[in-house]
Amino acid sequence: DTEVTQTPKHLVMGMTNKKSLKCEQHMGHRAMYWYKQKAKKPPELMFVYSYEKLSINESVPSRFSPECPNSSLLNLHLHALQPEDSALYLCASSQRSGGVEQFFGPGTRLTVL
Amino acid sequence: ILNVEQSPQSLHVQEGDSTNFTCSFPSSNFYALHWYRWETAKSPEALFVMTLNGDEKKKGRISATLNTKEGYSYLYIKGSQPEDSATYLCAFHQMYSGGGADGLTFGKGTHLIIQP
């Protein structure tokens, strides 16, 4: 299985809602990533997990809370988001840290009303 | 903030023609340069990971070159086909001295449209 899956594909939420995005891979990869892509801009790194530990947080607001419960699963918990947080959220994984191919999921399209 | 630039932003090419586009990136702290192909509503697909100055890689009709000293990479498509229509993204992988995983800094992409 060489796929990174993300659920849901689309999510619409209000500013007071709490929701979660889910990412899963079964390739035995030990590094997982969250990226955010706004319209007409490149994907931007949010978080990196290495061996289930958070290794990089790119100054992301606390209304985004990542979680890596095991080596196959990566969640992004969302709470009190703003309309400007509407974007495509991409998950990726790689076999190990540094210099190797990252495999991407198709993304979750998030709309915050 | 790392500056990764791609040009052109968009490109219309006739089917059968060859084309190329550019990615420029910082020439310091280089670790790797990635090329991705991204079709709408699909996952970005990795094309190449390039690590050595002078690297040339090829996958079918697509090839790429790398110059880390001057900070640029070219992607070439030979004999373009309609299925080559996609956005091509390059991503710079910075050397990370602290250990652990790090992420990619992407360019804005080149949107390629192949006209039959």
Short mmCIF file of C-alpha atoms in Angstrom, two decimals:
data_model
loop_
_atom_site.label_atom_id
_atom_site.label_comp_id
_atom_site.label_asym_id
_atom_site.label_seq_id
_atom_site.Cartn_x
_atom_site.Cartn_y
_atom_site.Cartn_z
CA ASP A 1 0.00 0.00 0.00
CA THR A 2 1.74 3.17 -1.23
CA GLU A 3 -1.04 5.56 -0.45
CA VAL A 4 -1.62 8.37 2.01
CA THR A 5 -5.32 8.75 2.74
CA GLN A 6 -7.03 11.78 4.18
CA THR A 7 -10.54 12.15 5.54
CA PRO A 8 -12.79 13.93 5.07
CA LYS A 9 -12.29 15.20 1.51
CA HIS A 10 -14.35 18.29 2.24
CA LEU A 11 -15.28 19.94 5.52
CA VAL A 12 -17.42 22.97 6.23
CA MET A 13 -17.40 24.25 9.79
CA GLY A 14 -18.48 27.26 11.79
CA MET A 15 -16.12 29.35 13.86
CA THR A 16 -17.35 27.77 17.12
CA ASN A 17 -17.12 24.17 15.95
CA LYS A 18 -14.54 21.55 16.88
CA LYS A 19 -13.54 19.17 14.13
CA SER A 20 -10.63 16.89 13.23
CA LEU A 21 -8.80 16.01 10.05
CA LYS A 22 -7.36 12.53 9.74
CA CYS A 23 -4.38 11.22 7.79
CA GLU A 24 -3.29 7.61 7.51
CA GLN A 25 -0.42 5.71 5.86
CA HIS A 26 0.58 2.06 5.99
CA MET A 27 3.99 2.30 4.35
CA GLY A 28 5.92 2.09 7.62
CA HIS A 29 6.95 5.73 7.31
CA ARG A 30 8.22 7.36 10.49
CA ALA A 31 7.92 11.03 9.49
CA MET A 32 4.57 12.73 8.86
CA TYR A 33 3.73 16.29 7.89
CA TRP A 34 0.85 18.77 7.72
CA TYR A 35 0.89 21.44 5.02
CA LYS A 36 -1.63 24.19 4.34
CA GLN A 37 -2.32 25.55 0.89
CA LYS A 38 -4.35 28.68 0.28
CA ALA A 39 -5.63 29.55 -3.17
CA LYS A 40 -2.93 30.49 -5.69
CA LYS A 41 -0.17 30.01 -3.13
CA PRO A 42 2.27 27.14 -2.61
CA PRO A 43 1.77 24.58 0.16
CA GLU A 44 3.24 25.81 3.46
CA LEU A 45 4.59 23.55 6.16
CA MET A 46 2.66 23.56 9.45
CA PHE A 47 3.90 20.62 11.53
CA VAL A 48 6.36 17.74 11.33
CA TYR A 49 6.25 14.56 13.38
CA SER A 50 9.24 12.27 13.55
CA TYR A 51 8.84 8.91 15.30
CA GLU A 52 5.50 10.09 16.69
CA LYS A 53 7.08 13.14 18.32
CA LEU A 54 6.40 16.71 17.22
CA SER A 55 9.69 17.97 15.82
CA ILE A 56 8.66 21.13 14.01
CA ASN A 57 5.84 23.61 14.61
CA GLU A 58 6.06 26.47 12.15
CA SER A 59 4.52 29.01 14.55
CA VAL A 60 1.04 27.72 13.87
CA PRO A 61 -1.78 29.25 15.99
CA SER A 62 -2.97 27.09 18.87
CA ARG A 63 -6.42 26.72 17.30
CA PHE A 64 -4.67 24.01 15.23
CA SER A 65 -3.63 21.08 17.40
CA PRO A 66 -1.78 18.14 15.84
CA GLU A 67 -1.71 14.65 17.28
CA CYS A 68 0.17 11.50 16.24
CA PRO A 69 -1.39 8.60 18.20
CA ASN A 70 0.73 5.99 16.39
CA SER A 71 3.17 5.71 13.50
CA SER A 72 0.40 5.26 10.92
CA LEU A 73 -1.97 8.00 11.96
CA LEU A 74 -1.81 11.78 12.09
CA ASN A 75 -4.67 14.00 13.20
CA LEU A 76 -5.20 17.74 13.07
CA HIS A 77 -7.70 18.99 15.63
CA LEU A 78 -9.44 22.25 14.77
CA HIS A 79 -11.13 24.59 17.23
CA ALA A 80 -12.37 28.18 16.98
CA LEU A 81 -11.07 28.63 13.45
CA GLN A 82 -11.37 31.84 11.46
CA PRO A 83 -12.65 32.24 7.89
CA GLU A 84 -9.06 32.96 6.76
CA ASP A 85 -8.16 29.40 7.82
CA SER A 86 -10.15 28.11 4.86
CA ALA A 87 -7.64 26.21 2.71
CA LEU A 88 -6.57 22.82 1.41
CA TYR A 89 -4.84 20.84 4.17
CA LEU A 90 -2.35 18.31 2.86
CA CYS A 91 -0.79 15.47 4.77
CA ALA A 92 2.46 13.81 3.72
CA SER A 93 4.73 11.05 4.97
CA SER A 94 8.29 9.97 4.34
CA GLN A 95 10.31 6.91 5.25
CA ARG A 96 12.62 8.89 7.49
CA SER A 97 13.59 12.45 8.11
CA GLY A 98 15.57 14.41 5.56
CA GLY A 99 16.24 14.28 1.88
CA VAL A 100 13.80 11.61 0.81
CA GLU A 101 10.63 11.49 -1.15
CA GLN A 102 7.50 12.70 0.60
CA PHE A 103 4.24 11.00 -0.31
CA PHE A 104 1.19 13.25 -0.25
CA GLY A 105 -2.47 12.61 0.37
CA PRO A 106 -5.14 14.31 -1.77
CA GLY A 107 -5.92 16.85 0.93
CA THR A 108 -8.97 18.02 2.86
CA ARG A 109 -10.68 21.12 1.51
CA LEU A 110 -11.73 23.12 4.59
CA THR A 111 -14.21 25.98 4.54
CA VAL A 112 -14.75 28.02 7.70
CA LEU A 113 -17.96 30.04 7.75
CA ILE B 1 11.94 32.98 4.72
CA LEU B 2 13.27 30.81 1.92
CA ASN B 3 12.75 32.05 -1.61
CA VAL B 4 11.79 29.34 -4.11
CA GLU B 5 10.74 30.75 -7.47
CA GLN B 6 9.29 28.99 -10.47
CA SER B 7 8.88 30.32 -13.97
CA PRO B 8 6.83 30.65 -15.96
CA GLN B 9 3.67 30.68 -13.84
CA SER B 10 1.69 29.12 -16.66
CA LEU B 11 2.48 27.66 -20.04
CA HIS B 12 0.39 26.62 -23.04
CA VAL B 13 2.12 24.09 -25.29
CA GLN B 14 0.98 22.32 -28.44
CA GLU B 15 0.74 18.54 -28.27
CA GLY B 16 3.97 17.00 -29.51
CA ASP B 17 6.13 20.01 -28.66
CA SER B 18 8.83 19.88 -26.02
CA THR B 19 8.96 22.33 -23.15
CA ASN B 20 10.92 23.21 -20.05
CA PHE B 21 10.56 25.34 -16.96
CA THR B 22 12.71 26.58 -14.15
CA CYS B 23 12.97 26.42 -10.39
CA SER B 24 15.38 28.68 -8.51
CA PHE B 25 16.24 28.17 -4.87
CA PRO B 26 18.78 29.27 -2.24
CA SER B 27 22.29 28.02 -3.01
CA SER B 28 23.21 27.69 0.69
CA ASN B 29 22.22 24.93 3.11
CA PHE B 30 21.10 22.76 0.20
CA TYR B 31 19.93 19.24 1.04
CA ALA B 32 17.62 18.20 -1.81
CA LEU B 33 15.38 19.53 -4.54
CA HIS B 34 12.05 17.81 -5.20
CA TRP B 35 9.82 17.97 -8.28
CA TYR B 36 6.13 17.11 -8.00
CA ARG B 37 3.37 16.80 -10.57
CA TRP B 38 -0.06 17.84 -9.27
CA GLU B 39 -3.32 17.26 -11.09
CA THR B 40 -6.48 18.88 -9.79
CA ALA B 41 -8.29 16.86 -7.09
CA LYS B 42 -5.43 14.35 -6.89
CA SER B 43 -2.42 13.93 -4.62
CA PRO B 44 0.84 15.60 -5.63
CA GLU B 45 2.92 12.91 -7.31
CA ALA B 46 6.65 12.83 -6.70
CA LEU B 47 8.68 12.96 -9.93
CA PHE B 48 12.26 13.38 -8.76
CA VAL B 49 14.34 13.94 -5.65
CA MET B 50 17.69 15.44 -6.60
CA THR B 51 20.55 15.75 -4.18
CA LEU B 52 23.86 16.14 -6.05
CA ASN B 53 25.10 19.07 -8.08
CA GLY B 54 25.01 18.09 -11.74
CA ASP B 55 22.35 15.43 -11.16
CA GLU B 56 20.26 14.55 -14.18
CA LYS B 57 17.22 12.33 -13.71
CA LYS B 58 14.80 10.91 -16.21
CA LYS B 59 11.37 9.27 -16.02
CA GLY B 60 9.94 8.47 -19.43
CA ARG B 61 9.59 11.73 -21.36
CA ILE B 62 10.31 13.88 -18.31
CA SER B 63 13.79 14.77 -17.16
CA ALA B 64 15.37 17.21 -14.73
CA THR B 65 18.75 18.78 -14.10
CA LEU B 66 20.20 20.34 -10.98
CA ASN B 67 22.75 23.09 -10.36
CA THR B 68 23.18 23.59 -6.61
CA LYS B 69 26.02 26.11 -6.93
CA GLU B 70 23.88 28.62 -8.78
CA GLY B 71 20.59 27.46 -7.27
CA TYR B 72 18.46 26.30 -10.17
CA SER B 73 16.82 23.22 -11.60
CA TYR B 74 15.18 22.66 -14.98
CA LEU B 75 12.35 20.28 -15.75
CA TYR B 76 12.02 19.13 -19.36
CA ILE B 77 9.09 17.41 -21.03
CA LYS B 78 9.73 15.90 -24.43
CA GLY B 79 6.89 15.41 -26.91
CA SER B 80 4.14 16.81 -24.66
CA GLN B 81 0.91 14.85 -24.40
CA PRO B 82 -2.49 16.04 -23.09
CA GLU B 83 -2.02 13.88 -19.97
CA ASP B 84 1.01 16.00 -19.08
CA SER B 85 -1.35 18.88 -18.27
CA ALA B 86 -0.86 19.58 -14.57
CA THR B 87 0.83 21.93 -12.15
CA TYR B 88 4.52 21.17 -11.67
CA LEU B 89 5.86 22.11 -8.27
CA CYS B 90 9.43 22.23 -7.11
CA ALA B 91 10.30 22.10 -3.42
CA PHE B 92 13.53 23.00 -1.65
CA HIS B 93 14.73 20.80 1.18
CA GLN B 94 17.00 22.70 3.52
CA MET B 95 19.83 21.08 5.44
CA TYR B 96 18.60 20.71 8.99
CA SER B 97 21.39 20.79 11.54
CA GLY B 98 19.26 19.99 14.57
CA GLY B 99 18.35 16.49 13.50
CA GLY B 100 14.88 15.11 12.99
CA ALA B 101 12.49 15.53 10.13
CA ASP B 102 11.96 18.77 8.28
CA GLY B 103 9.55 19.95 5.68
CA LEU B 104 9.71 21.29 2.17
CA THR B 105 9.51 24.88 0.94
CA PHE B 106 7.49 24.91 -2.25
CA GLY B 107 7.51 27.21 -5.24
CA LYS B 108 4.17 28.46 -6.59
CA GLY B 109 4.30 26.00 -9.45
CA THR B 110 4.14 26.10 -13.23
CA HIS B 111 0.67 25.40 -14.59
CA LEU B 112 1.11 23.49 -17.84
CA ILE B 113 -1.67 23.11 -20.38
CA ILE B 114 -1.14 20.88 -23.40
CA GLN B 115 -3.34 21.83 -26.33
CA PRO B 116 -4.33 19.02 -28.74
#
